[in-house]
XYZ file of C-alpha atoms in Angstrom:
565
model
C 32.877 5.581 -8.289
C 34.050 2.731 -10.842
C 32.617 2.124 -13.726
C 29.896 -0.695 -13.695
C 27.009 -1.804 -16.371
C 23.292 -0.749 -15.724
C 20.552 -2.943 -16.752
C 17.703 -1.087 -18.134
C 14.771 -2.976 -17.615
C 12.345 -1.572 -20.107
C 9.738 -5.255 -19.759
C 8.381 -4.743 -16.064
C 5.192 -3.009 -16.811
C 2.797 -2.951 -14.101
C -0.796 -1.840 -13.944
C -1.722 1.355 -12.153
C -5.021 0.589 -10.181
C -7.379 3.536 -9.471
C -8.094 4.642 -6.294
C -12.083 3.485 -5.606
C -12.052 5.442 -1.888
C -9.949 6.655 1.316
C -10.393 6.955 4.995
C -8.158 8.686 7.451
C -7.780 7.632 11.060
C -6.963 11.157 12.420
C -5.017 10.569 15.962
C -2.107 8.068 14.515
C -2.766 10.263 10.720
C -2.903 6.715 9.194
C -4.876 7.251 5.836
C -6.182 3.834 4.046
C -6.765 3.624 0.147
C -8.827 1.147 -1.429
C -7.847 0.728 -5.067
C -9.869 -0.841 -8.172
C -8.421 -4.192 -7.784
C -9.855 -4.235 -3.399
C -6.324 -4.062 -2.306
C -6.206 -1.237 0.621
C -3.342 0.486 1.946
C -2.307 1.993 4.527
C -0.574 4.887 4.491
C 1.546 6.663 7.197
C 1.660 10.819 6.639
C 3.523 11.318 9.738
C 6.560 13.000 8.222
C 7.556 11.991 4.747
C 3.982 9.922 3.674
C 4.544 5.918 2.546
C 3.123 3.094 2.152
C 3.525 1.496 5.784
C 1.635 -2.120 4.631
C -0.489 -3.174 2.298
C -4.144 -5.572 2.871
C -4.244 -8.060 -0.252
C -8.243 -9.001 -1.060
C -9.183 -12.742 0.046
C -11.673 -12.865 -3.230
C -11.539 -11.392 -6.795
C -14.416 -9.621 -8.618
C -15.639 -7.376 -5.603
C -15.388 -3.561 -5.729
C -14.555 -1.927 -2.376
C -16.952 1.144 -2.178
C -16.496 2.146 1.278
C -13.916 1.525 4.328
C -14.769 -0.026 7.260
C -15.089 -3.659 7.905
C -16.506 -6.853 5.961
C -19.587 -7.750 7.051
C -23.041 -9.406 5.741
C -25.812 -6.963 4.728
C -29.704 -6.830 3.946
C -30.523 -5.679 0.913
C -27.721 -7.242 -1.915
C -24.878 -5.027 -2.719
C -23.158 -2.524 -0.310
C -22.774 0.698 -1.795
C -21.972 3.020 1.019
C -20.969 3.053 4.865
C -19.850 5.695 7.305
C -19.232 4.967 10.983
C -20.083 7.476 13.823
C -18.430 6.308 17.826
C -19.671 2.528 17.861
C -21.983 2.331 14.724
C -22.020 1.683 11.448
C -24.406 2.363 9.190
C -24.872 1.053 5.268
C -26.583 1.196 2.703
C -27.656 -1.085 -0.284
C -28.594 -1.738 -3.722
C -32.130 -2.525 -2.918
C -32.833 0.715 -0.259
C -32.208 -0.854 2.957
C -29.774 1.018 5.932
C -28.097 -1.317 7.942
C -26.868 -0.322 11.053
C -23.987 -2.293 13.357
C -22.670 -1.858 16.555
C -19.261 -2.055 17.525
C -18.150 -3.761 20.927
C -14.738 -4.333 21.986
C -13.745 -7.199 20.026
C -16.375 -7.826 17.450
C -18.831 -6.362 15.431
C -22.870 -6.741 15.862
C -26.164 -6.519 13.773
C -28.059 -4.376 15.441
C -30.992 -2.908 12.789
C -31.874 -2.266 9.822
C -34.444 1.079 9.094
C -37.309 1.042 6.846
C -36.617 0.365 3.137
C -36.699 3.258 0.544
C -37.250 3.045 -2.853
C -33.866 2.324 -4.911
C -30.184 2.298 -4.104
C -28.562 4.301 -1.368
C -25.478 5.874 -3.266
C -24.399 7.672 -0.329
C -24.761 8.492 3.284
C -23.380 10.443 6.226
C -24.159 10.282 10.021
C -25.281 13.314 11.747
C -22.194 14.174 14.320
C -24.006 12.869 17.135
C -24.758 9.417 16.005
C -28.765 10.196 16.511
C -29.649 10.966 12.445
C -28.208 9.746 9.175
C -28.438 11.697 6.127
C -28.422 9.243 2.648
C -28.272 10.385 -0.954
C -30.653 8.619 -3.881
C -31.759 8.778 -7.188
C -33.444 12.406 -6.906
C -33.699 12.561 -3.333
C -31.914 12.775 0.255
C -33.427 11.367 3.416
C -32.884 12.054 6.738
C -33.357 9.207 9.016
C -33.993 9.257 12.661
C -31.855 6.039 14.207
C -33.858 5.316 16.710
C -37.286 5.390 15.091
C -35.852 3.784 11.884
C -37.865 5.746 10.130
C -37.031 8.860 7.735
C -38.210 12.232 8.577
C -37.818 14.383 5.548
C -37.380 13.735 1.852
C -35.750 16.535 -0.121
C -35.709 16.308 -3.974
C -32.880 17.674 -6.278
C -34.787 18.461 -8.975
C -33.401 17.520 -12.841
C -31.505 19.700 -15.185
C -33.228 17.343 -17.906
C -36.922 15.851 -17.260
C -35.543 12.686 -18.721
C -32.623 12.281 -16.694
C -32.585 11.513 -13.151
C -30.065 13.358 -10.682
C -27.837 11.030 -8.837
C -26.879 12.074 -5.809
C -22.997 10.958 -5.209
C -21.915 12.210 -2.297
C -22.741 14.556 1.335
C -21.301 15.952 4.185
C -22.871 17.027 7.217
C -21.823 20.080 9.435
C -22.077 20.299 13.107
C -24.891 22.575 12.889
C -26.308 19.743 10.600
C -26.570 21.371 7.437
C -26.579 18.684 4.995
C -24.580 18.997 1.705
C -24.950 16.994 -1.371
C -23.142 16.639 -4.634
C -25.144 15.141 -7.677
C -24.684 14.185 -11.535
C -25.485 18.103 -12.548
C -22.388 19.130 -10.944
C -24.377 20.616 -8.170
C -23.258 22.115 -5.173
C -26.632 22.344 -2.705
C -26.899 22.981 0.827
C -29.322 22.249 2.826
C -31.835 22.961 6.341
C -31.706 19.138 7.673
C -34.601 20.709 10.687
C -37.703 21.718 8.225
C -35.906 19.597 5.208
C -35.598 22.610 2.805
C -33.052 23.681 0.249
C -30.940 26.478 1.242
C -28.932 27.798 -1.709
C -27.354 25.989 -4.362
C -24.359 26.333 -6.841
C -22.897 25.137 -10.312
C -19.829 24.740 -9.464
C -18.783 21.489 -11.633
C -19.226 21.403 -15.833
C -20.144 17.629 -14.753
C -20.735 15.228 -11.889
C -19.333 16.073 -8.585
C -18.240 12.994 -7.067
C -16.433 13.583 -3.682
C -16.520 16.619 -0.563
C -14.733 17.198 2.427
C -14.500 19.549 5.003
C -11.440 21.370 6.553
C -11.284 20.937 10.145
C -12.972 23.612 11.294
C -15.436 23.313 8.730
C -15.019 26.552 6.960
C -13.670 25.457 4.037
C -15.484 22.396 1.537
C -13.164 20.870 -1.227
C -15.575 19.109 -3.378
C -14.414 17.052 -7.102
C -15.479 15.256 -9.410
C -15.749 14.462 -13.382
C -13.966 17.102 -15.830
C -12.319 18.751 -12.828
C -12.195 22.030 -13.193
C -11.851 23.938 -9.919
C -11.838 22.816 -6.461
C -13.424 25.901 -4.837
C -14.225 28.834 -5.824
C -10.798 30.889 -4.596
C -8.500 28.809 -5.914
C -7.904 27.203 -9.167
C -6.553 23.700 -8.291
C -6.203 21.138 -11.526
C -4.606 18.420 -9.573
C -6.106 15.092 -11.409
C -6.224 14.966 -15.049
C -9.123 11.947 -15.106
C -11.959 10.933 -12.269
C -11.176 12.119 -8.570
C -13.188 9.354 -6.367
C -12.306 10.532 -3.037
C -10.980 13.808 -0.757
C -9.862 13.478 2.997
C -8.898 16.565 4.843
C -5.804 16.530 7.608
C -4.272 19.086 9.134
C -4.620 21.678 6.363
C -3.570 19.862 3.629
C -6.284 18.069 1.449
C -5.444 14.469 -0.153
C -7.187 13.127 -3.409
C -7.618 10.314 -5.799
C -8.857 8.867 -7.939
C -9.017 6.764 -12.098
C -5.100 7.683 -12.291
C -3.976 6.218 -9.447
C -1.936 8.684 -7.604
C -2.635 9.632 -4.401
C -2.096 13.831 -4.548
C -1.728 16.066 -1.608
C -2.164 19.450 -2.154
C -2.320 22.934 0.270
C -2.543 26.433 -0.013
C -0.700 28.473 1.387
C 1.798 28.443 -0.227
C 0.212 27.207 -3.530
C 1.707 23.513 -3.502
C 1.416 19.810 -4.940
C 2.918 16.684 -3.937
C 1.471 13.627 -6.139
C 3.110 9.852 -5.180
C 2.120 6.953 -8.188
C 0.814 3.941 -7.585
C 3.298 1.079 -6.366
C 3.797 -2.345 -5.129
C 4.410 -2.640 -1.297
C 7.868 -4.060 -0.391
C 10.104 -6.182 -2.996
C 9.049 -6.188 -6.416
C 11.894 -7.252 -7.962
C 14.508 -9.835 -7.133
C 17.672 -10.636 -8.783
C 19.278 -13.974 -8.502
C 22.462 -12.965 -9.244
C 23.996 -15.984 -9.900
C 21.999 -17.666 -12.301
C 21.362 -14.190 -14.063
C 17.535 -14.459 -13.502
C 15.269 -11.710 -12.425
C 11.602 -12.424 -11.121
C 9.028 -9.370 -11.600
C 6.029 -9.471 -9.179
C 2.530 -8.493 -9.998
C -0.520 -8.224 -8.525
C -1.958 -11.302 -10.090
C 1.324 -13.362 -11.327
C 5.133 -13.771 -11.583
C 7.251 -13.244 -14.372
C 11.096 -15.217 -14.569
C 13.085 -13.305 -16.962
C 16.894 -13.829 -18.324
C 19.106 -10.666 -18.007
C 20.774 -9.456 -20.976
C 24.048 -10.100 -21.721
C 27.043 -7.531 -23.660
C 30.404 -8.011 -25.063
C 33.270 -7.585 -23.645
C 34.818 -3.332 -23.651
C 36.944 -1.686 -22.361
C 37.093 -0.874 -19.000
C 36.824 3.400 -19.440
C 33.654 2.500 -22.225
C 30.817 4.990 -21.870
C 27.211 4.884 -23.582
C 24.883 1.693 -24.855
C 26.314 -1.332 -25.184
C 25.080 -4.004 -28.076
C 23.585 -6.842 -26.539
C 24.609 -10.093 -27.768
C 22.084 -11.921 -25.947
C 18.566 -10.082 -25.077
C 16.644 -11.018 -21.965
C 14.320 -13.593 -22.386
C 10.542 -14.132 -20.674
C 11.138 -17.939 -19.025
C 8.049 -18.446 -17.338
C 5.087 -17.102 -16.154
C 3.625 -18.809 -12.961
C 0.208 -18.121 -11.857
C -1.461 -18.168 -9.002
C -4.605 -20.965 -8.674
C -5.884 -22.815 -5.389
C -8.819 -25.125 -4.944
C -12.042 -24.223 -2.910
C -14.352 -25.840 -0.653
C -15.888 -27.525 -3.959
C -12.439 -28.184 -5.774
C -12.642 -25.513 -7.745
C -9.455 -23.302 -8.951
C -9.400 -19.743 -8.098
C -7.187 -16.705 -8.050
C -5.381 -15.124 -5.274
C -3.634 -12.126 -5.157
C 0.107 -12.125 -4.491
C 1.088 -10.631 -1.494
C 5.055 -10.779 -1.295
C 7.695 -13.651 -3.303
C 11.222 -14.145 -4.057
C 13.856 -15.989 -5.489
C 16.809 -17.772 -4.760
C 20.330 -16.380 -6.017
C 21.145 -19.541 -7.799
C 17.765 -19.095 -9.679
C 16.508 -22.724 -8.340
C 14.183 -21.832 -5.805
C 10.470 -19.566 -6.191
C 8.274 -18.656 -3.666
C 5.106 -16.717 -2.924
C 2.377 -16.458 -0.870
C -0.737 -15.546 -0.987
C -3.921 -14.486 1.517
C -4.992 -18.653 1.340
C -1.327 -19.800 1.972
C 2.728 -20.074 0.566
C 4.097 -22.169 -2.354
C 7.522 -22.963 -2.725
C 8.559 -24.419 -6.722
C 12.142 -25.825 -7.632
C 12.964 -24.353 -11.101
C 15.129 -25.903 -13.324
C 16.219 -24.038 -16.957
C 18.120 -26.761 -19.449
C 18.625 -26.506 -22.841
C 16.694 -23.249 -22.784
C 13.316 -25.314 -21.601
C 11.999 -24.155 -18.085
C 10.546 -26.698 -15.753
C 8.665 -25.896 -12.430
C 8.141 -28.605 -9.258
C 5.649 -27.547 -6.888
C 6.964 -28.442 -3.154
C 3.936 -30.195 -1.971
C 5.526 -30.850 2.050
C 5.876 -27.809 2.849
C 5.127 -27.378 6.455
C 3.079 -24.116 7.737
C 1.830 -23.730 3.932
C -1.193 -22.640 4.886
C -0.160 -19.578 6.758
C 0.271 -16.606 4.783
C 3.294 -14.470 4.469
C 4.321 -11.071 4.904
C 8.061 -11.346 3.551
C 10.090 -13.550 2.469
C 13.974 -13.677 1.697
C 16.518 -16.767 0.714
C 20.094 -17.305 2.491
C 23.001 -15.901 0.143
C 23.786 -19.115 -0.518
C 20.172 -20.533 -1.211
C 20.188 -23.109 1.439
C 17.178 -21.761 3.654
C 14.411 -19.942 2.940
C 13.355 -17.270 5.704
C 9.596 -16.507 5.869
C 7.790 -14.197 8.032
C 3.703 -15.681 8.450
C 1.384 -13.345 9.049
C 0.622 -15.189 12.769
C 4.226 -13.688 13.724
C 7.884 -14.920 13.829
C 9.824 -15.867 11.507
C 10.514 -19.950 10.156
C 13.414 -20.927 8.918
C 12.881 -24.172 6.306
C 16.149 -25.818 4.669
C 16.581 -26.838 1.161
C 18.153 -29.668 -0.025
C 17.603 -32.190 -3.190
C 14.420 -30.362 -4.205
C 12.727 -30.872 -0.607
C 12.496 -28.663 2.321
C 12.319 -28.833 5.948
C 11.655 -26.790 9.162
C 14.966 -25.900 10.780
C 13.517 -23.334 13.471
C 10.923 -20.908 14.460
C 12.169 -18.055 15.607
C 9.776 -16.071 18.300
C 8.666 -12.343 17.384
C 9.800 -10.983 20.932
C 11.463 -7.535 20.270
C 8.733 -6.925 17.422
C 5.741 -5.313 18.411
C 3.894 -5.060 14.836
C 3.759 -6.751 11.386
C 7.227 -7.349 9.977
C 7.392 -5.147 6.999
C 11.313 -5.632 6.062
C 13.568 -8.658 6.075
C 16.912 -9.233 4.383
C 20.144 -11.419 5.338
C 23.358 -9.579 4.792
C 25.332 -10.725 2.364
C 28.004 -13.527 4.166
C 24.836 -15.509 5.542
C 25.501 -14.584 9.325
C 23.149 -11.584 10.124
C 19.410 -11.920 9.756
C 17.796 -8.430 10.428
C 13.761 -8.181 10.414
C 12.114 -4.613 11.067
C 8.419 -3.802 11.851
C 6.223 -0.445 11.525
C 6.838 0.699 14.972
C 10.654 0.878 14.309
C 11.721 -1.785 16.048
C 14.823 -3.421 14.523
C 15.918 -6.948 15.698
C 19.599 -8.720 14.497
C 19.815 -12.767 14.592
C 22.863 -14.480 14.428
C 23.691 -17.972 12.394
C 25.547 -20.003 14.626
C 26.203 -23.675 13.430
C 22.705 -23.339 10.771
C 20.660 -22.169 13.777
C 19.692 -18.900 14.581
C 19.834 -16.578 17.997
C 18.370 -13.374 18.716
C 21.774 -11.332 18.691
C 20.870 -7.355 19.290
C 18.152 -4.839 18.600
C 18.915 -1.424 17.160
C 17.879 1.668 19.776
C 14.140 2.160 18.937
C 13.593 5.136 16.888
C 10.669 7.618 17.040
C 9.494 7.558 13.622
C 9.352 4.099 11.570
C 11.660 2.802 8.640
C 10.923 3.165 4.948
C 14.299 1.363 4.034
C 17.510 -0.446 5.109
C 20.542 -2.600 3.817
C 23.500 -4.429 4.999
C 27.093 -3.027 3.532
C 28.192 -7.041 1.972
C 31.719 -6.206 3.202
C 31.540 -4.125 6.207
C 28.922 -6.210 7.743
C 27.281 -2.319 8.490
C 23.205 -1.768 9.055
C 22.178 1.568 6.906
C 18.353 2.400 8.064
C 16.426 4.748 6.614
C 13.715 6.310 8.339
C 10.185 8.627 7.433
C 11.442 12.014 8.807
C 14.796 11.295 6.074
C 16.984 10.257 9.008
C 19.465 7.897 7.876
C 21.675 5.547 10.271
C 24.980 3.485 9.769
C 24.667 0.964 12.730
C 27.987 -1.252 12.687
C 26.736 -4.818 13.909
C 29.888 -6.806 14.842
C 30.617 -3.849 17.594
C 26.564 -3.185 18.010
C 26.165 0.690 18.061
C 26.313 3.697 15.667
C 29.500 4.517 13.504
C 31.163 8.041 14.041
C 30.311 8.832 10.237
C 26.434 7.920 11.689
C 26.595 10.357 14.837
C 27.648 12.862 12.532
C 25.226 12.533 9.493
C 22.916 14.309 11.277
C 24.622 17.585 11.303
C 25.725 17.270 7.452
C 22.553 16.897 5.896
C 21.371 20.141 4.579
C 18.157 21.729 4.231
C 16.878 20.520 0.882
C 17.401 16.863 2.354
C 15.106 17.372 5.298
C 12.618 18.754 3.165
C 12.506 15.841 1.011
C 8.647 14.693 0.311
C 9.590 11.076 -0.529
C 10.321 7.910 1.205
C 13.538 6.500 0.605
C 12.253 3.203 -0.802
C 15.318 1.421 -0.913
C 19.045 1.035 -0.085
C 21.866 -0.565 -2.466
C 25.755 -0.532 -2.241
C 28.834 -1.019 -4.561
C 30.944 -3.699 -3.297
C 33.974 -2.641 -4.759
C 33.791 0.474 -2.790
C 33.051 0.322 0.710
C 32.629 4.274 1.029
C 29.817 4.505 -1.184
C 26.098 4.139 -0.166
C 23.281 4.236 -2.843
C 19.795 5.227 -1.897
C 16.795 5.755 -4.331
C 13.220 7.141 -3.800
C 10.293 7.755 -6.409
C 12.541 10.578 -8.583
C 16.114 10.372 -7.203
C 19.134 8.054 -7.058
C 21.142 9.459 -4.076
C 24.968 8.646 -3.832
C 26.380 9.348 -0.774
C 29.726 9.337 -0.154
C 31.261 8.370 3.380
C 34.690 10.496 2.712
């Protein structure tokens, strides 16, 4: 492979954001994670486990503390929620249990029992819908639905007279056995038909603030502050800070929690797989002409100057001097009006730039903005497009032509439109329809000559446009795979399609001729063991244009060369 110069980007520093709370959807294994800042994702552990899209919050300064739905509730802040068939019950800051009903397309009020005394920290529906079971200050209730009204009250007692017992979090058997963890590090199980404590155990130093059961309920994980064992068998240390949620599928127990990564461990044999926090889809975009690279976070955009080195010799190894460093050029914020002209924040859900550095786009969950930037005499200046068309439909992706005359969005409505750039102005040029995508469109790119367009969705299906004359047409579709993409890129000389998939299949699909290369059909017989067994997502997929042999893949630990000869 030839020699080339690395950039190491040492000023992208994004922050990690804590995992408040998970829920798993069992049938598709589709687990979603709510972090401290209310985005959720959802996450695909079919096969290698990713990051399959990502739910951006509307508002700022709200704490998600349960995962459902957004609805309006009696009783002030929602603390807790569970959902049993079609109903939903939550509970409140000032004691109240609201209960919904789900219908096919909507989601109903339907009560709300008799208030208790105090905030409901937790709660958990009996299995058959008919009871709920909520935790308190000191206490845990059992409620009978119907009735609305609570039939026992079962008090934790204190490890300190002056310090109430907070009871974090239950689960409830089939047998309905109730069992609570509380602020003592208490492990207490209890007889939900006379209300009566069972047996209890220390098994936390401090607060135990999450359980689960296995699947057939004869094994409880429980975790909280101080972690020091998970159960009694087996010494797990899997978090080092907080763990603020467990969910249990198929064996294998996944946690969070104040660090951010989302663990999955099992037993046996005794193992740990731990993914960090990230950003969902492009992060990062070069525009490789004007030198510029834009760094997305959650709440802003960064425009930065590369750095720049002398001239060496061809064969030089090691560091190279910089004669000029990179720069910070602008930091653009996002701010909208309200209903009352007011300027708020809105979280930045995808954005990109143009490779001759003059064009910057995001979007957001209110709506797109597309600036013109111009960089003279080392002062930046930003023009806000105010004619954009369809600016109030948010985006999914995003991408710019090679040569930075259209901009290709993706709304969140479906299709994709096509706007044109010219003189600091933009206009519609076509809206392409979604037929051949079934789901959200979670990757778009343009190879590198301007002619293919190639948009992918979560249920694998891969569609190819053509540019004929500045307009586009639906050219192929790649042969629907079973198991969805993680990654793909376009070869900028070969014109090739390399897809990477969540079971670590990878795919060379040659799109002048539309099907599979011979070195494709046969990279499924070369790839060895340890690649199958890989436990992370190829995240992207890069090449060397100087050599059309080489592909270059990377995941959360590993750059991966592979080499077509």
């Amino acid at each position: 492979m030839p020699h080339c110069k690395i950039h190491n980007v040492r000023f992208y520093e994004p922050e990690p954001q804590a995992i408040r709370c998970m829920s798993l959807q069992s049938t598709s294994k589709k687990l979603a994670v709510a972090r401290s800042d209310s985005t959720i994702e959802i996450w695909n552990l079919n096969n290698v486990w990713y990051i399959e899209r990502t739910i951006h919050p509307t508002v700022e300064n709200f704490s998600i503390e349960g995962l459902a739905c957004r609805l309006a509730v009696t009783g002030e802040s929602a603390f807790c929620l569970d959902i049993n068939k079609n109903k939903i019950a939550i509970g409140t800051e000032k004691g109240y249990l609201n209960i919904f009903r789900i219908a096919e397309d909507e989601i109903n009020f339907d009560k709300f029992l008799d208030k208790q005394e105090g905030r409901i920290i937790c709660l958990k529906f009996e299995p058959s819908g008919e009871f709920i079971v909520s935790g308190s200050i000191d206490a845990i209730r059992v409620w009978n639905v119907g009735t609305g009204h609570a039939i026992h009250k079962m008090t934790t007692g204190r490890s300190d007279a002056n310090k109430p017992t907070i009871v974090w979090c239950l689960e409830v058997t089939n047998d309905f056995t109730i069992i609570s963890g509380d602020s003592r590090g208490k492990l207490t199980f209890w007889d939900s038909k006379v209300g009566s404590q069972i047996e209890s155990y220390q098994s936390h130093k401090a607060d135990i603030l999450t359980l689960c059961l296995s699947d057939d309920q004869k094994s409880l994980y429980c975790a909280g502050r101080a972690l020091d064992k998970w159960v009694k068998s087996i010494q797990r240390k899997i978090h080092e800070h907080d763990v603020n949620s467990l969910v249990f599928c198929e064996n294998k127990l996944y946690s969070g929690g104040a660090d951010g990564y989302l663990a999955c461990s099992y037993y046996p044999p005794k193992t740990l797989l731990k993914l960090p926090p990230v950003l969902q889809g492009p992060c990062v975009h070069v525009a490789a002409d004007a030198r510029y690279i834009l760094l997305r976070y959650a709440k802003h955009i960064e425009i930065w100057t590369l750095g720049k080195a002398g001239d060496v010799e061809t064969d030089r190894r090691g560091m190279l001097h910089l004669e000029n460093e990179p720069k910070k050029l602008l930091v653009l914020n996002r701010l909208s009006k309200d209903y009352n002209g007011e300027e708020e924040k809105e979280g930045i859900n995808c954005s990109c730039m143009s490779n001759d550095g003059k064009w910057i786009f995001f979007s957001t969950c209110k709506g797109v903005r597309l600036f013109q930037f111009v960089y003279v005499n080392e002062k930046p200046n930003l023009l806000k497009v105010d004619e954009l068309e369809h600016k109030y439909i948010p985006s999914v992706q995003a991408v710019f032509s090679p040569n930075s005359s259209q901009l290709i969005v993706a709304p969140n409505t479906g299709g994709l439109i096509v706007y044109d750039l010219k003189d600091g102005r933009s206009s519609v040029n076509t809206v392409l329809d979604n037929k051949g995508l079934e789901d959200t469109i979670t990757f778009l790119t343009t190879s590198s000559c301007g002619k293919y367009l190639i948009a992918g969705d979560a249920k694998s299906n891969i569609v190819i446009w053509i540019s004929k004359k500045a307009e586009w047409c639906k050219y192929c579709k790649l042969p629907k795979y079973q198991h969805p993409p993680t990654a793909l890129g376009v070869h900028p000389n070969t014109s090739y399609l390399i897809v990477a998939y969540s079971d670590s299949k990878v795919v060379e699909y040659d799109i002048k001729k539309r099907h599979f290369t011979d070195f494709s059909n046969n990279l499924g017989t070369i790839a060895n063991k340890q690649w199958k067994s890989r436990s992370n997502p190829i995240r992207n997929i890069t090449f060397d244009p100087r050599v059309n042999n080489i592909i270059v893949l990377h995941d959360d630990s590993n750059i991966i060369i592979i080499d077509k000869k």
